[in-house]
mmCIF file of C-alpha atoms in Angstrom:
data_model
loop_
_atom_site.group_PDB
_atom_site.id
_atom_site.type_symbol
_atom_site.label_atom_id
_atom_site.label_comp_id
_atom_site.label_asym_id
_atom_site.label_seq_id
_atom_site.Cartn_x
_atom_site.Cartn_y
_atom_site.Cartn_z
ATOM 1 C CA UNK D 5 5.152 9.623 -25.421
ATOM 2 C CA UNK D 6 2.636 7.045 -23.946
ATOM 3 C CA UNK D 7 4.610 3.658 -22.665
ATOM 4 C CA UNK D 8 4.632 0.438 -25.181
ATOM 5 C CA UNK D 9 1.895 -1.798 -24.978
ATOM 6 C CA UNK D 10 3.865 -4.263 -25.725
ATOM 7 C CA UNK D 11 5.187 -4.477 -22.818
ATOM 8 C CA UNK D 12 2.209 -6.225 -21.193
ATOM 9 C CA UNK D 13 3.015 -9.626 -19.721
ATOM 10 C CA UNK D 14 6.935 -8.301 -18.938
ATOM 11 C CA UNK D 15 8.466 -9.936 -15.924
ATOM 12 C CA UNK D 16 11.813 -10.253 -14.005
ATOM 13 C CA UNK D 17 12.925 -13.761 -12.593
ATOM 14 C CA UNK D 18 10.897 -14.731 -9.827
ATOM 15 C CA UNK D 19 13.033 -14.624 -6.189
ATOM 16 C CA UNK D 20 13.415 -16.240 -2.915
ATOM 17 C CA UNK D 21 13.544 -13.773 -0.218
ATOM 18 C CA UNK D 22 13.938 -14.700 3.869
ATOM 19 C CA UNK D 23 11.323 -12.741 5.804
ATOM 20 C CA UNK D 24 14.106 -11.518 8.736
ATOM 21 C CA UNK D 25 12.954 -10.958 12.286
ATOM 22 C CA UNK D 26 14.906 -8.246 12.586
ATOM 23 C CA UNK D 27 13.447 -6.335 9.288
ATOM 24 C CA UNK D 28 10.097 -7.469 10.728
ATOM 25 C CA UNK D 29 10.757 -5.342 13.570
ATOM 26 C CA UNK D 30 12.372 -2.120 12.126
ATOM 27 C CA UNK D 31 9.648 -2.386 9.603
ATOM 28 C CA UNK D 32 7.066 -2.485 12.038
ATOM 29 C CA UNK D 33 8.710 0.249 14.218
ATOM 30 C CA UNK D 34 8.224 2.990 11.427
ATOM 31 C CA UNK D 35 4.888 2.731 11.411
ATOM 32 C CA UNK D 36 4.278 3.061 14.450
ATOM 33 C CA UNK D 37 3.580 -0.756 15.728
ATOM 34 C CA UNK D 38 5.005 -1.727 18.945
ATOM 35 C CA UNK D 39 7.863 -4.182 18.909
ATOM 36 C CA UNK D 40 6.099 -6.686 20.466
ATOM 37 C CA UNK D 41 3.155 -6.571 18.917
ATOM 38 C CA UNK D 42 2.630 -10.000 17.094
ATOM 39 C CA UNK D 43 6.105 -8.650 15.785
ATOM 40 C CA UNK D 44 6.669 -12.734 14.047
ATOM 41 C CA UNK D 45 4.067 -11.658 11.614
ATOM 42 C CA UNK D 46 4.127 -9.652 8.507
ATOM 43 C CA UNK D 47 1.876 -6.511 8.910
ATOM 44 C CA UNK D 48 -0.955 -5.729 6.511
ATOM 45 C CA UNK D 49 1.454 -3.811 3.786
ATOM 46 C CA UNK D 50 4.614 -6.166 4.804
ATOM 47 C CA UNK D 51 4.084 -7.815 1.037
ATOM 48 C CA UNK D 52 5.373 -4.707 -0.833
ATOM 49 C CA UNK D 53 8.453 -4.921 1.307
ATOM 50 C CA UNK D 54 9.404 -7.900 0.265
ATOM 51 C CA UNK D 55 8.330 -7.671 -3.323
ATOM 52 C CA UNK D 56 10.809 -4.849 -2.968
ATOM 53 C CA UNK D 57 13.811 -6.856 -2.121
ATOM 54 C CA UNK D 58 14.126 -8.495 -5.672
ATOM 55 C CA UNK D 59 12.435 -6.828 -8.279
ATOM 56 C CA UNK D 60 11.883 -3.537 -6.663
ATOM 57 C CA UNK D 61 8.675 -1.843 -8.839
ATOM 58 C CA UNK D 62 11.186 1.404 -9.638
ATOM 59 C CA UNK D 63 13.231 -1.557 -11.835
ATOM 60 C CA UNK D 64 10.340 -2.787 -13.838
ATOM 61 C CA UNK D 65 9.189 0.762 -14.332
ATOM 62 C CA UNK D 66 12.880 1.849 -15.388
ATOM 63 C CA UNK D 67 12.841 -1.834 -17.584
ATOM 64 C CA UNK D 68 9.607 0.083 -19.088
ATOM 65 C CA UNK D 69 11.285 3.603 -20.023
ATOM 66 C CA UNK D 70 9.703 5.363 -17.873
ATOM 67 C CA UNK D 71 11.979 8.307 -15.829
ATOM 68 C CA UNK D 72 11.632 8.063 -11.706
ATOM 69 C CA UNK D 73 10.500 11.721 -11.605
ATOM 70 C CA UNK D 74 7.319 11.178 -13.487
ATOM 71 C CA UNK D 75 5.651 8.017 -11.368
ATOM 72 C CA UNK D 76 3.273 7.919 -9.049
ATOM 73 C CA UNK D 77 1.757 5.437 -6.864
ATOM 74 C CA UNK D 78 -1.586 5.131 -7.770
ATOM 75 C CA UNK D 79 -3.581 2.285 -5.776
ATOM 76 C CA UNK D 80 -2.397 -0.709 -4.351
ATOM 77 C CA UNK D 81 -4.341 -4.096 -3.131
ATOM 78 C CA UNK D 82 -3.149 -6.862 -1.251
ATOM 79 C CA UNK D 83 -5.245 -10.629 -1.027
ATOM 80 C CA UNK D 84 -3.708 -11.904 2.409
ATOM 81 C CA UNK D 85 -4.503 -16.041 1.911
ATOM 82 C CA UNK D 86 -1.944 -17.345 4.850
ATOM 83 C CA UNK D 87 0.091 -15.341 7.234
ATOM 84 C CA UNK D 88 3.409 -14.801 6.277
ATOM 85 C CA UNK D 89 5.933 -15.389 9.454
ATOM 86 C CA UNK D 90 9.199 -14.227 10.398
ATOM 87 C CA UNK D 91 11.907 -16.809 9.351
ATOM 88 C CA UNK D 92 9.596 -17.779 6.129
ATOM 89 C CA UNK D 93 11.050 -17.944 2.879
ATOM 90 C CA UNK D 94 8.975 -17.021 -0.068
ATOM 91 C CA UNK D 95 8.903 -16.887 -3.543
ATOM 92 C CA UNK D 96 7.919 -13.589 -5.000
ATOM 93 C CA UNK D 97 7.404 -13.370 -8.648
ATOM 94 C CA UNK D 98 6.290 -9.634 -10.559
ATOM 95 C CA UNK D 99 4.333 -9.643 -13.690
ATOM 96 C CA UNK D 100 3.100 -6.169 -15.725
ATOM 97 C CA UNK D 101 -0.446 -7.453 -16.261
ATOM 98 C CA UNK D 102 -2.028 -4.155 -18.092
ATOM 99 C CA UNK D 103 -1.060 -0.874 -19.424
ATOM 100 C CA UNK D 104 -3.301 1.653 -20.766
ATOM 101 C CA UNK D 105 -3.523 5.412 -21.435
ATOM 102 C CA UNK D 106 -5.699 8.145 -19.797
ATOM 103 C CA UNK D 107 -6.161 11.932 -21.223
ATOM 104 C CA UNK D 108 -5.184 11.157 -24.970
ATOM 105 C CA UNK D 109 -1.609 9.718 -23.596
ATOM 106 C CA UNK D 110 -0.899 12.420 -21.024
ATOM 107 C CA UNK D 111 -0.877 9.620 -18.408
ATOM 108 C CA UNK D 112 -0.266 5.702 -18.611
ATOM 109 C CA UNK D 113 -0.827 3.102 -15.806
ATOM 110 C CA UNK D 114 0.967 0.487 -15.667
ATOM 111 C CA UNK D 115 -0.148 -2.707 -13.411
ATOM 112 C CA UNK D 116 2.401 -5.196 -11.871
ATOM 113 C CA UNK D 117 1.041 -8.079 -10.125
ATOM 114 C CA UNK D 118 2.799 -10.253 -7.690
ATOM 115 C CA UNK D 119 2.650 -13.659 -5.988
ATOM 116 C CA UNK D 120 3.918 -14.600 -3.141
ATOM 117 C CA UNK D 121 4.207 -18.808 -2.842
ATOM 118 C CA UNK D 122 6.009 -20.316 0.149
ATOM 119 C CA UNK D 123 8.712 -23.084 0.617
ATOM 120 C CA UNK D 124 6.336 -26.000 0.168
ATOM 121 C CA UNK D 125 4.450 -23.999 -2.680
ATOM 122 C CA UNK D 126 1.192 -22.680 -0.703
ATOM 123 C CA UNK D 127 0.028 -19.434 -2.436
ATOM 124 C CA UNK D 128 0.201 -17.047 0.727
ATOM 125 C CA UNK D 129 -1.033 -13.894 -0.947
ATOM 126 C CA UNK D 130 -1.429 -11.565 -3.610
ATOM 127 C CA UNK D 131 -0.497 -7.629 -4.454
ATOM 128 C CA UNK D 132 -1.249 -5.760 -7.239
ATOM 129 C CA UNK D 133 -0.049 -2.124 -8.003
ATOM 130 C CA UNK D 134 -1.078 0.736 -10.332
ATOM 131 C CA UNK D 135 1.697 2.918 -11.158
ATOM 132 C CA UNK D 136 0.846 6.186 -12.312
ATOM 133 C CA UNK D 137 2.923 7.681 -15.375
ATOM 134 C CA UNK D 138 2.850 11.481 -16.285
ATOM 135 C CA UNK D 139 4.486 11.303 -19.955
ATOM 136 C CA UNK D 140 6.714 13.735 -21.757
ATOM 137 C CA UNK D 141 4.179 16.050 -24.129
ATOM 138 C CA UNK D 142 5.116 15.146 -27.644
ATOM 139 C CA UNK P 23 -11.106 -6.496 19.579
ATOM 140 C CA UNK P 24 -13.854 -3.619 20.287
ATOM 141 C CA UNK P 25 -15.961 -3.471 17.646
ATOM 142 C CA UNK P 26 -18.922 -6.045 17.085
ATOM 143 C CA UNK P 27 -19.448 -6.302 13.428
ATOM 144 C CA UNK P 28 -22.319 -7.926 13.894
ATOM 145 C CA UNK P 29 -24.267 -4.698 15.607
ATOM 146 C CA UNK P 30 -23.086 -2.129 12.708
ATOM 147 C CA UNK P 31 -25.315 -0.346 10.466
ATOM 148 C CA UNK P 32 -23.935 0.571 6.713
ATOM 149 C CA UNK P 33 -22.952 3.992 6.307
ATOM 150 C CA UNK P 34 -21.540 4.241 9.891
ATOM 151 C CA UNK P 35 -18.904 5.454 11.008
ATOM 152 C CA UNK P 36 -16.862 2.876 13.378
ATOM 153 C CA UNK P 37 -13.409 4.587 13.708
ATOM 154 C CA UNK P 38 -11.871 8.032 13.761
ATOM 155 C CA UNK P 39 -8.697 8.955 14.721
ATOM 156 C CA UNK P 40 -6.475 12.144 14.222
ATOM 157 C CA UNK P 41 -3.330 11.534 12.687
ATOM 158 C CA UNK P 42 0.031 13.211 13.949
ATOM 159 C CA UNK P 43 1.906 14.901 10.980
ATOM 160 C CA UNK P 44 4.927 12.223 9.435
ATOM 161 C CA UNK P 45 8.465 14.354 10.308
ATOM 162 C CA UNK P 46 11.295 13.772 8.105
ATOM 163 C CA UNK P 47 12.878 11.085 10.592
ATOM 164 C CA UNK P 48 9.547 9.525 9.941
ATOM 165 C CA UNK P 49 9.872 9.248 6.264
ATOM 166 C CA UNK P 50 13.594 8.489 6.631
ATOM 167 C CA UNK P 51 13.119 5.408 9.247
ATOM 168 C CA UNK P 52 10.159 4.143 6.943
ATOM 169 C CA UNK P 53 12.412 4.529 3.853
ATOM 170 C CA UNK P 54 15.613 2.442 5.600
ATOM 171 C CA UNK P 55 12.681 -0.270 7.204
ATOM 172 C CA UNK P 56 10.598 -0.290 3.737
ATOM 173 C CA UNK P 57 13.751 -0.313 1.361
ATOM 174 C CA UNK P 58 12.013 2.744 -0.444
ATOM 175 C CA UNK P 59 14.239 4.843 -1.107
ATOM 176 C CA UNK P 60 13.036 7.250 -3.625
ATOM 177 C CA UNK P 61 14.085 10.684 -3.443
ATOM 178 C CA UNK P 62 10.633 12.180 -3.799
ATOM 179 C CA UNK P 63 10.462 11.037 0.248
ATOM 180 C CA UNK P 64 13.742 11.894 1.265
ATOM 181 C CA UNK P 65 15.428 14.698 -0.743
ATOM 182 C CA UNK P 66 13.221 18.272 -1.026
ATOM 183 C CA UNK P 67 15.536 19.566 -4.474
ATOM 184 C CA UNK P 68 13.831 16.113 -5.658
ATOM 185 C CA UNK P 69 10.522 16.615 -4.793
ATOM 186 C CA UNK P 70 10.379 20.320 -5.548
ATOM 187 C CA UNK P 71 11.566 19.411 -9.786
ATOM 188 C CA UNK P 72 8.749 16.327 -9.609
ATOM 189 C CA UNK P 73 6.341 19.750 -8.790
ATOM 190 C CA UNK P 74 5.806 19.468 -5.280
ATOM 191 C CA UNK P 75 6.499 21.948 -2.904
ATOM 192 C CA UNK P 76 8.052 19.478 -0.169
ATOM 193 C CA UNK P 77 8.888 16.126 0.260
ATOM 194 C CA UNK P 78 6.179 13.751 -0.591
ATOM 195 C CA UNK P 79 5.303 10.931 2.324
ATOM 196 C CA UNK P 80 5.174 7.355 1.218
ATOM 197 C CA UNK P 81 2.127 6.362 0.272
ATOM 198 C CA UNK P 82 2.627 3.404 1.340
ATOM 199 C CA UNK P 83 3.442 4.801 4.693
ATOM 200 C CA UNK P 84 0.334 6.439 4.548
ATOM 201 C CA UNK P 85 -1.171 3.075 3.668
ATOM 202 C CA UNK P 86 0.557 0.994 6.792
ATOM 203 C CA UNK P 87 -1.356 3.535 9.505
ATOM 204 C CA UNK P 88 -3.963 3.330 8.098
ATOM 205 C CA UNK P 89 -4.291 -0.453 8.454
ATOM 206 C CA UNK P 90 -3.392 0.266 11.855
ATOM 207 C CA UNK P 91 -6.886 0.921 12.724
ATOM 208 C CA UNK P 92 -7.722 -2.543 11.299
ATOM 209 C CA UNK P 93 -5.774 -4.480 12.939
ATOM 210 C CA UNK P 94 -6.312 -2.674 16.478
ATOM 211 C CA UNK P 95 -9.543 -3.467 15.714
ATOM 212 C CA UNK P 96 -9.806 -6.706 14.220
ATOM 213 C CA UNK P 97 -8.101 -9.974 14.172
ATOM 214 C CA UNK P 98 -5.362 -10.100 11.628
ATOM 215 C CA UNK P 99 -6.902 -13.540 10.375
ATOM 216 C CA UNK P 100 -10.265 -12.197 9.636
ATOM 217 C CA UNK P 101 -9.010 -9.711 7.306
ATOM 218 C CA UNK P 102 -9.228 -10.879 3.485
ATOM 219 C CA UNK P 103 -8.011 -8.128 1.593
ATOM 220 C CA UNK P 104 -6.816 -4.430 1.570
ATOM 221 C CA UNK P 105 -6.564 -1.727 -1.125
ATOM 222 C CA UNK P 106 -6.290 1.745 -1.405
ATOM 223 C CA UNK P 107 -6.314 4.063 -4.313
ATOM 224 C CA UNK P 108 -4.064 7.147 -3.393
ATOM 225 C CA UNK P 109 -5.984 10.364 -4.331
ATOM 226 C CA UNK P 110 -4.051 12.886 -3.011
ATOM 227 C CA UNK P 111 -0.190 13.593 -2.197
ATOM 228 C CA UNK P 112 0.291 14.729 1.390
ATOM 229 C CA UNK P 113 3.417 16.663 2.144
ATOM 230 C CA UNK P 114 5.766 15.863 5.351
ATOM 231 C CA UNK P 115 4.871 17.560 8.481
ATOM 232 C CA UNK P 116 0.738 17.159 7.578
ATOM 233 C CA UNK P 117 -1.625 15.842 10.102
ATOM 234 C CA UNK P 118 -4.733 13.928 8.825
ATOM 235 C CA UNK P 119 -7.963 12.797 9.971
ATOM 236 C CA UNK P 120 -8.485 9.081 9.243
ATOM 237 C CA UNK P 121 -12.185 7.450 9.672
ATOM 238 C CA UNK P 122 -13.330 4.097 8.587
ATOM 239 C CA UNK P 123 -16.923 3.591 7.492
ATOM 240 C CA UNK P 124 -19.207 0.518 7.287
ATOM 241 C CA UNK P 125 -19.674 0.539 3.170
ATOM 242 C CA UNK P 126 -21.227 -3.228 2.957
ATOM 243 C CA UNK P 127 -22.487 -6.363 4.544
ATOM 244 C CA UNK P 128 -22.202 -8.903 2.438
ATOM 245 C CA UNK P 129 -23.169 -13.290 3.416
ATOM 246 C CA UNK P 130 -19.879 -13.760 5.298
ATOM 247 C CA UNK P 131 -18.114 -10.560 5.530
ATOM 248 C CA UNK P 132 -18.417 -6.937 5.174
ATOM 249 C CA UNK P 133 -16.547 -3.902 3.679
ATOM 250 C CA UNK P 134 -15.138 -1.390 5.115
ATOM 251 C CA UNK P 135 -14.384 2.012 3.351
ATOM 252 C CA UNK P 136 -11.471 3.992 4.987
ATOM 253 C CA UNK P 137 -10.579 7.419 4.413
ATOM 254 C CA UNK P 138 -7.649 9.204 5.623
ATOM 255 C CA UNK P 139 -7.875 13.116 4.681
ATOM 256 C CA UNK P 140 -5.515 16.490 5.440
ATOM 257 C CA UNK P 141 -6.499 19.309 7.344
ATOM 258 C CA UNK P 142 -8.286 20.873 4.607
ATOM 259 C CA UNK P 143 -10.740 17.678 4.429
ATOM 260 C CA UNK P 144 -8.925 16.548 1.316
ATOM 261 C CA UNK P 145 -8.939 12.743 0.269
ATOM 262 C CA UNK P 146 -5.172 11.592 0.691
ATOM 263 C CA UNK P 147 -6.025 7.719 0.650
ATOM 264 C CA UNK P 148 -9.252 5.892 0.132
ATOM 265 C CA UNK P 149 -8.970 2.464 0.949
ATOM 266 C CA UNK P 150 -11.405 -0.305 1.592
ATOM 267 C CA UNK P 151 -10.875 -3.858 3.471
ATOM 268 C CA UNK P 152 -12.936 -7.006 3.511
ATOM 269 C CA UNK P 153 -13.573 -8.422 6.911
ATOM 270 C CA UNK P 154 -14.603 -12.229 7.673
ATOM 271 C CA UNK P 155 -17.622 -12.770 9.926
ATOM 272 C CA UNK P 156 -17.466 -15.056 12.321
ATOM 273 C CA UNK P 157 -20.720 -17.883 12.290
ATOM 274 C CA UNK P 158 -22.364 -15.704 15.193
ATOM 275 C CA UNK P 159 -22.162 -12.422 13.396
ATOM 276 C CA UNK P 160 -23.549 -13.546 10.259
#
């Protein structure tokens, strides 16, 4: 069973989410950045963090019917037009921009934009995922 | 700073650096920092029913060192935009070999392919990054 097309253009209430110094940190401790190390500004893959925090990509793919066990991260891109700093707060709003099916319906992808806007409404960047689903054989 | 854009040839290589293997407190301080906490990282029972043989690192994990070698290498500003299509699971406790490659000069910037493989020279990411030129490398 290949996911519904109709679900194209699917979204969750856009959020406000605080970029925390303290997250900053932790965040950039597991992967292996120093904690002083510019640590007041989000690292290169710091967006999907925060995209996380409200509408996390596992609850638009569960909105979509599709079980945890069969996704798969397949690419992700991030547009970085202003640095996003530690005590910003940003608005984050998650769209499903494209599905289609590979290998007659054996696999669908599923694409979720995001932007991320801050207080004063200054587009700061952009990520885009492919999520990878391995369907049920009919 | 180290590398003059301005002085590279396409097709060459400008980085490589061998990866230690992610443990499982790796994938488990990533998944607290991150907020990504899907089994398939954390759990083995999990990861073994999705059909691997071990727990699965985060791609995104995978993703974040590899922008490492960007940003030790170039000023955060400069960089424009980051993707990476993820080709091939790696496992916990697997090193990898990750390179980055001159791919294209373009008026104002240039690409850069990066590549970040297993020990048996198998593509685990393949990501590419546009870099801004400053007025004296163009």
């Amino acid at each position: 069973m290949s996911l519904d097309k109709n679900n194209i253009g699917f979204s969750l209430p856009k959020f406000q989410v605080e970029v925390e110094a303290e997250n900053l940190k932790n965040f950039n401790l597991s992967i292996g950045l120093p904690a002083n190390k510019d640590s007041n500004v989000a690292p290169l893959t710091f967006m999907k963090v925060l995209e996380g925090q409200g509408n996390s990509s596992r609850v638009i793919m569960e909105s979509l019917g599709a079980e945890l066990h069969r996704i798969l991260h397949a690419e992700q891109q991030f547009d970085y037009i202003s640095p996003i700093v530690a005590g910003d707060v940003v608005t984050v709003e998650r769209k499903v921009i494209d599905i289609y099916d590979k290998k007659n319906g054996e696999l669908s992808f599923v694409v979720i934009e995001s932007t991320f806007t801050s207080a004063v409404d200054n587009l700061l960047g952009r990520s885009r995922q492919i999520v990878l689903v391995r369907n049920k054989k009919k | 700073m180290n590398i003059d854009l301005s002085r590279v040839e396409v097709g060459e290589l400008l980085i490589s650096k061998k990866m230690l293997a992610r443990t499982c407190d790796d994938l488990e301080r990533y998944a607290e920092a991150s907020g990504d906490l899907n089994p398939l990282h954390l759990d083995k029972e999990f990861a073994m029913k999705a059909g691997f043989e071990d727990r699965v690192v985060h791609g995104m994990l995978n993703m974040a060192l590899l922008a490492n070698l960007l940003t030790d290498n170039f000023a955060a500003d400069d960089i424009v935009s980051y993707s990476a299509r993820f080709e091939g699971v790696l496992l916990v406790n697997q090193e990898t070999l990750d390179t980055v490659r001159l791919l294209e000069r373009k008026k104002d910037s240039v690409v850069l392919e990066l590549l970040s493989e297993n020990s048996q020279s198998k593509s685990i990411i393949r990501g590419r990054a546009e870099i801004r030129l400053l007025p004296s490398q163009v």
